[in-house]
Coordinates of C-alpha atoms in Angstrom, one line a residue:
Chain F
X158 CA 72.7 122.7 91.2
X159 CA 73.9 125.0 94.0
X160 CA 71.8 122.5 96.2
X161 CA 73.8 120.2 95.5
X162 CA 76.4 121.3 97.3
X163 CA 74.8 121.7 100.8
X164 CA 76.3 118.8 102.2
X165 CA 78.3 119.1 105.4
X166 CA 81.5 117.4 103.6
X167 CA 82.0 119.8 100.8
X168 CA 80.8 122.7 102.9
X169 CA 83.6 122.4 105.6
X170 CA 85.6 121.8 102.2
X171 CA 84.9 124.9 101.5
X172 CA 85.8 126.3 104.7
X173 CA 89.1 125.0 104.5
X174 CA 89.3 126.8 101.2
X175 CA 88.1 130.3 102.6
X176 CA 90.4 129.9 105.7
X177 CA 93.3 130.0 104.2
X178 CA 92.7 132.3 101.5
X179 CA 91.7 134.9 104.7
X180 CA 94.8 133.8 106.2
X181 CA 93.1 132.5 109.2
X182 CA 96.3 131.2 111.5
X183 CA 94.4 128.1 111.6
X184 CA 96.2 124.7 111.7
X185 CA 95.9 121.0 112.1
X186 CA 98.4 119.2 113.9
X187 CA 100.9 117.0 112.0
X188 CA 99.9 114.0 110.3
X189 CA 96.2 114.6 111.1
X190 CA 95.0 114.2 107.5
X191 CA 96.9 110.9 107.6
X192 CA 95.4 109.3 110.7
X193 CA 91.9 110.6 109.4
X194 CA 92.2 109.1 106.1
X195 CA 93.7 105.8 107.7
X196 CA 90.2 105.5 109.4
X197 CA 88.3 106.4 106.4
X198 CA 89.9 103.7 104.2
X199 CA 89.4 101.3 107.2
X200 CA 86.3 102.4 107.7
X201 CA 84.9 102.3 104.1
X202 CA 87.0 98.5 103.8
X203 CA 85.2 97.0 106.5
X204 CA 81.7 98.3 105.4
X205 CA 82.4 97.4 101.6
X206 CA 83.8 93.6 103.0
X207 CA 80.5 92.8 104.5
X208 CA 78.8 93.9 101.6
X209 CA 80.8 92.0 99.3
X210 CA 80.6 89.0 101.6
X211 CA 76.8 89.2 100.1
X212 CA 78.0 89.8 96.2
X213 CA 77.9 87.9 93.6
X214 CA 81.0 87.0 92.5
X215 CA 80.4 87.1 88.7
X216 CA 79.5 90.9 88.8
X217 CA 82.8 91.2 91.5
X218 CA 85.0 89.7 88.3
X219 CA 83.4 92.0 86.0
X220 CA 83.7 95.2 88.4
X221 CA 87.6 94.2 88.6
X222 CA 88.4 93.5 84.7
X223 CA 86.8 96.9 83.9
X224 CA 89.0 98.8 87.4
X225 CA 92.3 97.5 85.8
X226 CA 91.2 98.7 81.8
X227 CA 90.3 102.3 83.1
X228 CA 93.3 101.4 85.8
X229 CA 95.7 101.2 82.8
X230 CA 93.8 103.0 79.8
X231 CA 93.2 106.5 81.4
X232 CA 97.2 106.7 82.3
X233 CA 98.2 105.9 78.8
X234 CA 95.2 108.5 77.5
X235 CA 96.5 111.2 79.8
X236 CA 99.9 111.0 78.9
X237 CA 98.8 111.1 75.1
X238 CA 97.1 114.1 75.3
X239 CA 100.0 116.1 78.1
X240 CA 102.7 114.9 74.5
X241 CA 100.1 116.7 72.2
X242 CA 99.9 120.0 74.2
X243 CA 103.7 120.1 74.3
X244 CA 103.2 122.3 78.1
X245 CA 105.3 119.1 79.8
X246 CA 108.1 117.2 79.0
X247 CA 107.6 113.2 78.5
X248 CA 109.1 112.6 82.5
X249 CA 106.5 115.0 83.6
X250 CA 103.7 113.9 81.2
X251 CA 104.6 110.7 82.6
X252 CA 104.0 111.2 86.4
X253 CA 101.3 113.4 86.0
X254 CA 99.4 110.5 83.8
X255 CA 100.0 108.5 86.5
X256 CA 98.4 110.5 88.8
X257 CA 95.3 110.7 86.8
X258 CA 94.8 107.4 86.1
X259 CA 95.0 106.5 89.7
X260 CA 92.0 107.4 92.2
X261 CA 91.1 109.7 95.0
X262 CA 89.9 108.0 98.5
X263 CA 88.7 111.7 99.5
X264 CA 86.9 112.0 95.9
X265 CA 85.3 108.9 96.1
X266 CA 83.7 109.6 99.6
X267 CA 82.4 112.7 99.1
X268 CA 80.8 111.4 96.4
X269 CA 79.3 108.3 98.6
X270 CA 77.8 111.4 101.1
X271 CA 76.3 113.1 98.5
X272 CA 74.7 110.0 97.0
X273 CA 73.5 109.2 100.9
X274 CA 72.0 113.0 101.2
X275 CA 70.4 112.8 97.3
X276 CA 69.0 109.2 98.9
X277 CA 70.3 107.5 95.2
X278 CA 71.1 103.6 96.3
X279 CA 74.2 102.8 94.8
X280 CA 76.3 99.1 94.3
X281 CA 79.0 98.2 96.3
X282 CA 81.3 96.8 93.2
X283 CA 83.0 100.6 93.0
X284 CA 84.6 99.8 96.2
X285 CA 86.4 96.7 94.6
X286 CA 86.9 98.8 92.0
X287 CA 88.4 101.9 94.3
X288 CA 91.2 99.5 95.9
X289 CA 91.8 98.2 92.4
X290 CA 92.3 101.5 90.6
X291 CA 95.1 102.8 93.6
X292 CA 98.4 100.0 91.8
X293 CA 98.0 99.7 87.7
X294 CA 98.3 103.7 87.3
X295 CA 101.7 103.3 89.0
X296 CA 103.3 100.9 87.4
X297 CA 101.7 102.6 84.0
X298 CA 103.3 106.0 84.8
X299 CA 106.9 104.3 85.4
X300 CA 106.6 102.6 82.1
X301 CA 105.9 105.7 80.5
X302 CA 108.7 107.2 82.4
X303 CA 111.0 104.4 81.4
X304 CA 110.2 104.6 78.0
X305 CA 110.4 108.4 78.1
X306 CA 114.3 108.2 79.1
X307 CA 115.6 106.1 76.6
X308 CA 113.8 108.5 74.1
X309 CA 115.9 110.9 75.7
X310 CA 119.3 108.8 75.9
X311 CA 118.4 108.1 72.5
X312 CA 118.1 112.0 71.2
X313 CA 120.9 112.7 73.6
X314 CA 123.6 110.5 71.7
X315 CA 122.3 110.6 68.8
X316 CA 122.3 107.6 66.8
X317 CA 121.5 104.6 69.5
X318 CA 124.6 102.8 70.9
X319 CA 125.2 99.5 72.6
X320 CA 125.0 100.9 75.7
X321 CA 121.0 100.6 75.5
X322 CA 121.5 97.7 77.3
X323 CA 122.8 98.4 80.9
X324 CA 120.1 101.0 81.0
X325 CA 117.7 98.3 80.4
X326 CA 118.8 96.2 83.0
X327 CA 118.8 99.6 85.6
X328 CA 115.2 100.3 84.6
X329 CA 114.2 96.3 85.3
X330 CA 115.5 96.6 88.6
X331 CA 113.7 99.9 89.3
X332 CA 110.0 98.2 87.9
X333 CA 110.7 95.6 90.6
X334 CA 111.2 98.0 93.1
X335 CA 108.0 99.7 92.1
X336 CA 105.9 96.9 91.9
X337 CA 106.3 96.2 95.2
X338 CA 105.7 99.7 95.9
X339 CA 102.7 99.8 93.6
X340 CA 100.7 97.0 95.3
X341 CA 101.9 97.1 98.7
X342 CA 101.0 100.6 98.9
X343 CA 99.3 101.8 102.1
X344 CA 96.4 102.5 101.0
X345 CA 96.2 99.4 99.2
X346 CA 96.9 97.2 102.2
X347 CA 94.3 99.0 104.7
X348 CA 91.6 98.8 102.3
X349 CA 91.7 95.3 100.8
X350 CA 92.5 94.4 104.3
X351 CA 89.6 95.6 105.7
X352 CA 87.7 94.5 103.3
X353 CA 88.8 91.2 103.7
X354 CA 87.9 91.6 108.0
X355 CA 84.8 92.7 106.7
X356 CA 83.7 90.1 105.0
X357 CA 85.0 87.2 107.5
X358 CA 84.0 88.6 110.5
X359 CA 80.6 86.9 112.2
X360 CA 77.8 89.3 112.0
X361 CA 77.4 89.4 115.1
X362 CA 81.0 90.6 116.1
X363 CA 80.6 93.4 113.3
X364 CA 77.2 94.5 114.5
X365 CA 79.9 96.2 117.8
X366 CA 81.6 98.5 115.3
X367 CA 78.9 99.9 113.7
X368 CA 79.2 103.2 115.9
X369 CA 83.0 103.1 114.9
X370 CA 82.5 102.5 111.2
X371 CA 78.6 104.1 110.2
X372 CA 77.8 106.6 112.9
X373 CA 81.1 109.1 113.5
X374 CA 81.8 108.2 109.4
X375 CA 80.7 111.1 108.0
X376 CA 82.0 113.6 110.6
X377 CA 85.3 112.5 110.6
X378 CA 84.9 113.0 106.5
X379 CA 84.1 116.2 107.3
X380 CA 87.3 116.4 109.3
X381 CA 89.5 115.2 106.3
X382 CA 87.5 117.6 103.8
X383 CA 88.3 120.4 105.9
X384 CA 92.1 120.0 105.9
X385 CA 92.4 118.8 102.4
X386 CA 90.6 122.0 101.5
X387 CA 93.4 124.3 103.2
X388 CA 95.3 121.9 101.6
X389 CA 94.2 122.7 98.2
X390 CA 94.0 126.4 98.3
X391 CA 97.2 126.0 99.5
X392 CA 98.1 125.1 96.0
X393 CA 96.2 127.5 94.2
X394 CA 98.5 130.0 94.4
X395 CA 100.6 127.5 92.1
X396 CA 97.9 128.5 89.8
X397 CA 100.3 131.2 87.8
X398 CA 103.6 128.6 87.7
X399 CA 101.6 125.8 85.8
X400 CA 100.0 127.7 83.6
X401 CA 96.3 128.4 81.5
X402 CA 96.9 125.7 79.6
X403 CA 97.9 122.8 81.9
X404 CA 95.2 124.2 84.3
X405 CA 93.0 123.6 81.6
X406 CA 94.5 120.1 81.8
X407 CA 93.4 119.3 85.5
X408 CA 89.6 120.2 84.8
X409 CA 89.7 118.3 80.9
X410 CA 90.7 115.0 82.3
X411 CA 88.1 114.5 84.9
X412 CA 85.6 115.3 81.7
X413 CA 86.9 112.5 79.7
X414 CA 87.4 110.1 82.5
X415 CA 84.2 111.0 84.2
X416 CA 82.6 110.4 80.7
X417 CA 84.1 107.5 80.0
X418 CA 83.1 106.2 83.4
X419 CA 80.0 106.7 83.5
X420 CA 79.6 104.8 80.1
X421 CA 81.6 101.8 81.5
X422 CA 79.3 102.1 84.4
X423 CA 76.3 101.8 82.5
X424 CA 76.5 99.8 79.7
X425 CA 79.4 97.7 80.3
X426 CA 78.5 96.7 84.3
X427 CA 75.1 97.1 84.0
X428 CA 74.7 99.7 87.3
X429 CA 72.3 102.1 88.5
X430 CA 72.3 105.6 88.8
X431 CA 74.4 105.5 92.3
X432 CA 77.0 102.9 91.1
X433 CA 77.4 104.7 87.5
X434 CA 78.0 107.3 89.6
X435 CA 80.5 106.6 91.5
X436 CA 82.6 104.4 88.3
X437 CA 82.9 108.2 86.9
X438 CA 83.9 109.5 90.1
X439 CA 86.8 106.8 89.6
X440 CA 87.7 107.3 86.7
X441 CA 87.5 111.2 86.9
X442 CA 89.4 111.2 90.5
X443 CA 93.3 112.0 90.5
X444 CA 95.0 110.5 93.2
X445 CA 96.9 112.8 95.6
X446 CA 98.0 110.5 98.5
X447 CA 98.9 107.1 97.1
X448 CA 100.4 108.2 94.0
X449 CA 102.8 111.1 94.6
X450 CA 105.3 109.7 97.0
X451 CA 105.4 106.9 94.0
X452 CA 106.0 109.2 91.9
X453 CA 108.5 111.0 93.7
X454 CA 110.6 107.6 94.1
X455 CA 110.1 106.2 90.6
X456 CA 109.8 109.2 88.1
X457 CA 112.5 111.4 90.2
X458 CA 113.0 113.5 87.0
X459 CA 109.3 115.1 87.4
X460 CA 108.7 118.0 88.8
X461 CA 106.4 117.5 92.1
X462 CA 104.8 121.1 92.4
X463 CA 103.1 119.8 88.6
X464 CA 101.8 116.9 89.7
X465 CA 100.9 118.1 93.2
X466 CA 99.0 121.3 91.5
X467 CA 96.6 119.7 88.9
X468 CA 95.5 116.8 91.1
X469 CA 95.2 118.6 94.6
X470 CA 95.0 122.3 93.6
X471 CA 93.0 122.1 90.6
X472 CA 91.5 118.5 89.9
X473 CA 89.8 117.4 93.6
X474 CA 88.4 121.0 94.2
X475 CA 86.4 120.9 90.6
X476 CA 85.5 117.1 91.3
X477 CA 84.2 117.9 94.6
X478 CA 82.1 120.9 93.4
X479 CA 81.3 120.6 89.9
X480 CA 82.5 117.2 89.1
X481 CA 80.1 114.8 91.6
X482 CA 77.0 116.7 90.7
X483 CA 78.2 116.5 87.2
X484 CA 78.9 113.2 86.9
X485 CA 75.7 112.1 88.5
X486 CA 73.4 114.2 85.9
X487 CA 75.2 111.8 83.3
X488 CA 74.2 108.9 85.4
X489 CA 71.3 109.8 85.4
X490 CA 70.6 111.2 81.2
X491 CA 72.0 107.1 80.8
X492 CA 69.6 105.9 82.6
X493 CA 66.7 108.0 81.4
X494 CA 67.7 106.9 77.7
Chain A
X61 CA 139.1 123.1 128.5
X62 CA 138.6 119.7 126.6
X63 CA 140.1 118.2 124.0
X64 CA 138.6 118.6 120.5
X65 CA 139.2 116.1 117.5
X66 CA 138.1 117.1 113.8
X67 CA 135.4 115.6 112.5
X68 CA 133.5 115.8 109.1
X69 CA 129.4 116.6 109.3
X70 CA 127.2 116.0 105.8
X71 CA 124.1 117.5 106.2
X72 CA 121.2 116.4 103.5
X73 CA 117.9 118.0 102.8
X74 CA 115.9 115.6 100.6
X75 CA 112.6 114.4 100.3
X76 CA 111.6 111.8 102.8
X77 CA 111.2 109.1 100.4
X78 CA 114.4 108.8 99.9
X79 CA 114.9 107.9 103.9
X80 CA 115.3 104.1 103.8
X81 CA 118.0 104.5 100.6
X82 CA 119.5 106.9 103.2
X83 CA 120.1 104.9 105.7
X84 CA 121.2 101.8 103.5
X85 CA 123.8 103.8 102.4
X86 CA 125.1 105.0 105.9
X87 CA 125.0 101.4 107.1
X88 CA 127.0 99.8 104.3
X89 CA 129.3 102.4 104.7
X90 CA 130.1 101.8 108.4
X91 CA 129.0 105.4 109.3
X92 CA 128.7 105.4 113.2
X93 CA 125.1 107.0 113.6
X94 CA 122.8 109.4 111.6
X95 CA 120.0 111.9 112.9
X96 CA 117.0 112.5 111.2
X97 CA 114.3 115.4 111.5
X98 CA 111.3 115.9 109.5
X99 CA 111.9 119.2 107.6
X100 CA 109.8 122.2 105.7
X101 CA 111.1 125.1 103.6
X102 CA 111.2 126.1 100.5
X103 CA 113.9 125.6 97.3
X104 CA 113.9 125.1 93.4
X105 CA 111.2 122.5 93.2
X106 CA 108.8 125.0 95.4
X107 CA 107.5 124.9 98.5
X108 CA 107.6 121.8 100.8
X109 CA 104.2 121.8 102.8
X110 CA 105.2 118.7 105.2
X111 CA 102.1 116.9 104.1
X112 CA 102.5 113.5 104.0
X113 CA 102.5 113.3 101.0
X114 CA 104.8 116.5 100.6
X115 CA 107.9 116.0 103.1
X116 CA 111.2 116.6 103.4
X117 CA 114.0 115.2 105.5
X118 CA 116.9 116.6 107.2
X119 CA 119.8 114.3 107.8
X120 CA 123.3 114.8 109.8
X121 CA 126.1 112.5 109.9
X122 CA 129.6 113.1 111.9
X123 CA 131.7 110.8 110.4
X124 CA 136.0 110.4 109.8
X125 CA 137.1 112.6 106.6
X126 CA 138.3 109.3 105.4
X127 CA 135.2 107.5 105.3
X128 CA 133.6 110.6 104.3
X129 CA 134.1 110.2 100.0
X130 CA 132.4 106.4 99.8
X131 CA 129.1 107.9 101.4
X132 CA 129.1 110.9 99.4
X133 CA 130.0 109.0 96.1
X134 CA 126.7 106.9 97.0
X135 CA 124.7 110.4 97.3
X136 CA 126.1 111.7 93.7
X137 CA 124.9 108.2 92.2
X138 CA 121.4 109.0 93.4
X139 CA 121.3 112.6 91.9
X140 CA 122.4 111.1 88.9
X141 CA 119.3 108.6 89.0
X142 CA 117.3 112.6 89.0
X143 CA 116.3 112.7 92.8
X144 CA 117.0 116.1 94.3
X145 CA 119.5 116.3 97.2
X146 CA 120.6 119.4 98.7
X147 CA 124.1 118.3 100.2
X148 CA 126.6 120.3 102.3
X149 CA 130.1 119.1 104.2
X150 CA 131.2 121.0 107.5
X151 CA 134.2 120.5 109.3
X152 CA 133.3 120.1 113.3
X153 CA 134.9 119.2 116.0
X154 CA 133.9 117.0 118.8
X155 CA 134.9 116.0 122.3
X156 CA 134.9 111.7 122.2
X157 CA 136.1 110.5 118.7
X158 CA 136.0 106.7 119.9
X159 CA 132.1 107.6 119.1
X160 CA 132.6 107.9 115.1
X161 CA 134.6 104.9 114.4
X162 CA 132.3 101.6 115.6
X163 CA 129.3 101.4 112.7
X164 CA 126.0 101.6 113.8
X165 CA 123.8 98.3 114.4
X166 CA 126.9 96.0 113.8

């Protein structure tokens, strides 16, 4: 197991980790994990796109019908279980659901560099199914949100008034608002973008960016890693303010979702060992780029240092460590059976 | 020494979603100008890293006292929607108050 984790990426991961809990005075400079992660999405657009170009579009269909059911089902499932622990209240169940249901570029790659070091061939569909999962979470979690306030409103005044209605009409402007947000979301834009150059573009004219896109892809990973894990221990320190319980939270959901992934994977699309893999890296990833400044916008109420702690502090760091390795093992007992 | 005319100064801390509402509000209500700097610091929704994901804005605008209670009405309506605003009002004084009165972009 401990192998598994001798990869460059999660080992300057680590480092990040280690260098702020010494307190090294290390620092990026501004907006570095943002450019970095800018190229990544590009980067891993414009490979997927001239994969795709290749695909067959029935197993493309498939690959997307099954992003949007985990896209909208693990939300729903996350904010079920946050009600039944009672640790949250509903506007804060609701963010944090959406968080959960929505996926992490950063996960996802590692995951693609450990498959590449193992040597396990995966399917390109998961990258379809990466750029699908970023939007339906969103729009799920200010649903939940919506319908969370008029609970509220409701218990507030009691028996339920006339005046239902106007906040009805407020909350259908907001979804608008947020759909927009929701799908033309950064993240969203770069990759389907790319992958949309990708699979366009003559051969020939995407044969010049291979040292751009294949060779310097996996050290600037590294790159990102390392800042997201300063990043992260950064938010460790939250560990006290959310609690045992909700902690507990952050590792449970990437054990259901990474379960149920991997059994969508195989039985439902068919894949192999790689591409099972990475469907439960999906649908065990919280997102931590794409999603909070949604959040932030949409679900105001919530409380940011929650949502910001379970997917960044406590969430990424276990999928990155345990979770991959993990999740591949159970890629690997479905194929074996 | 020069002449000095009262102005009013709000000053917002907020997060920096909130910056196109922000200025949407200043223009409609025919504020003259804004300044906006990224900011980091801590408050009661914890610490504010200035991640991208994680940032937080600091606005100033010099505006007229008697344009002043439109723009802040605007500001309670959005803490009333739940986003956080940290708002304070100053009294300053400045040297060219022609500069206040003609709203930006028009």
């Amino acid at each position: 197991m401990l192998s598994n984790l001798m990869i460059p990426a999660v080992l300057f991961f680590g480092l990040g980790v280690v260098a702020r809990l010494i307190k090294s005075d290390l620092k990026f400079p501004p907006d570095l994990a943002k450019a970095l992660s800018i190229y990544l999405l590009m980067a891993i657009g414009l490979h997927g796109g001239v994969e795709l170009a290749k695909a067959d579009m029935g197993a493309a269909v498939n690959a997307i019908v099954w992003a949007l059911i985990l896209g909208f089902g693990m939300p729903i499932l996350g904010y079920w279980l946050l009600i039944v622990t009672r640790r949250v209240g509903p506007l804060d169940a609701a963010a944090i659901a959406a968080h959960y249901g929505s996926v992490s570029a950063g996960t996802f790659l590692t995951a693609l560099a450990f498959l590449d070091t193992q040597g396990v061939a995966y399917e390109t569909y998961p990258l379809i199914m990466l750029a699908v999962m970023e939007s339906p979470a969103i729009v799920i979690g200010l649903l939940l949100a919506a319908q969370a306030r008029q609970k509220i409103k409701r218990n507030a005044q009691g028996d339920g008034s006339g005046d239902a209605g106007t906040g009805g009409g407020d909350g259908r402007m907001r979804l608008g608002a947020l759909l927009h947000e929701a799908f033309t979301n950064g993240s969203v834009v770069i990759l389907v973008g790319s992958m949309i150059i990708g699979a366009v573009s003559l051969p020939g004219a995407m044969e010049k960016l291979k040292p751009f896109i294949d060779d310097i892809f996996m050290g600037v990973l590294c790159l990102f890693l390392f800042e997201m894990g300063m990043e992260a221990a950064r938010r460790l320190g939250d560990f006290k303010r959310v609690g045992a319980l909700l902690a507990g939270y952050g590792i449970l959901m990437p054990l259901i979702g990474g379960t149920i992934g991997a059994l969508i994977g195989h039985s439902a699309l068919g894949f192999g060992v790689g591409g099972t893999t990475l469907v439960a890296v999906l649908a065990a990833s919280a997102s931590y780029i794409a999603v909070p400044p949604a959040m932030r916008l949409a679900v105001p109420e919530a409380n940011p240092s929650l949502y910001l702690t379970l997917s960044l502090g406590i969430t990424f760091p276990f999928n990155v460590v345990v979770g991959i390795p993990l999740y591949h093992w159970m890629a690997g007992l479905l194929a074996a059976a | 020494m020069a002449n000095l005319y009262p102005e009013k100064l709000i000053t917002i801390i907020t997060t920096s979603m909130l910056e196109e509402r922000l200025v949407r509000v200043f223009h409609e209500r025919g504020t003259s100008g804004y300044t906006i700097v990224p900011a980091r610091g801590a408050g009661s929704r914890g610490e504010q890293t200035g991640m991208d994901f994680d940032a937080n804005i600091l606005v100033k605008v010099v505006l007229p006292a008697d344009r002043m209670d439109p723009v802040l009405g605007d500001l309670k309506r959005l803490i009333g929607q739940g986003h956080h605003l940290t708002i304070y009002v100053g009294d300053v004084a400045v040297i060219r108050p022609e500069k206040f009165t003609k709203p930006f972009g028009a």
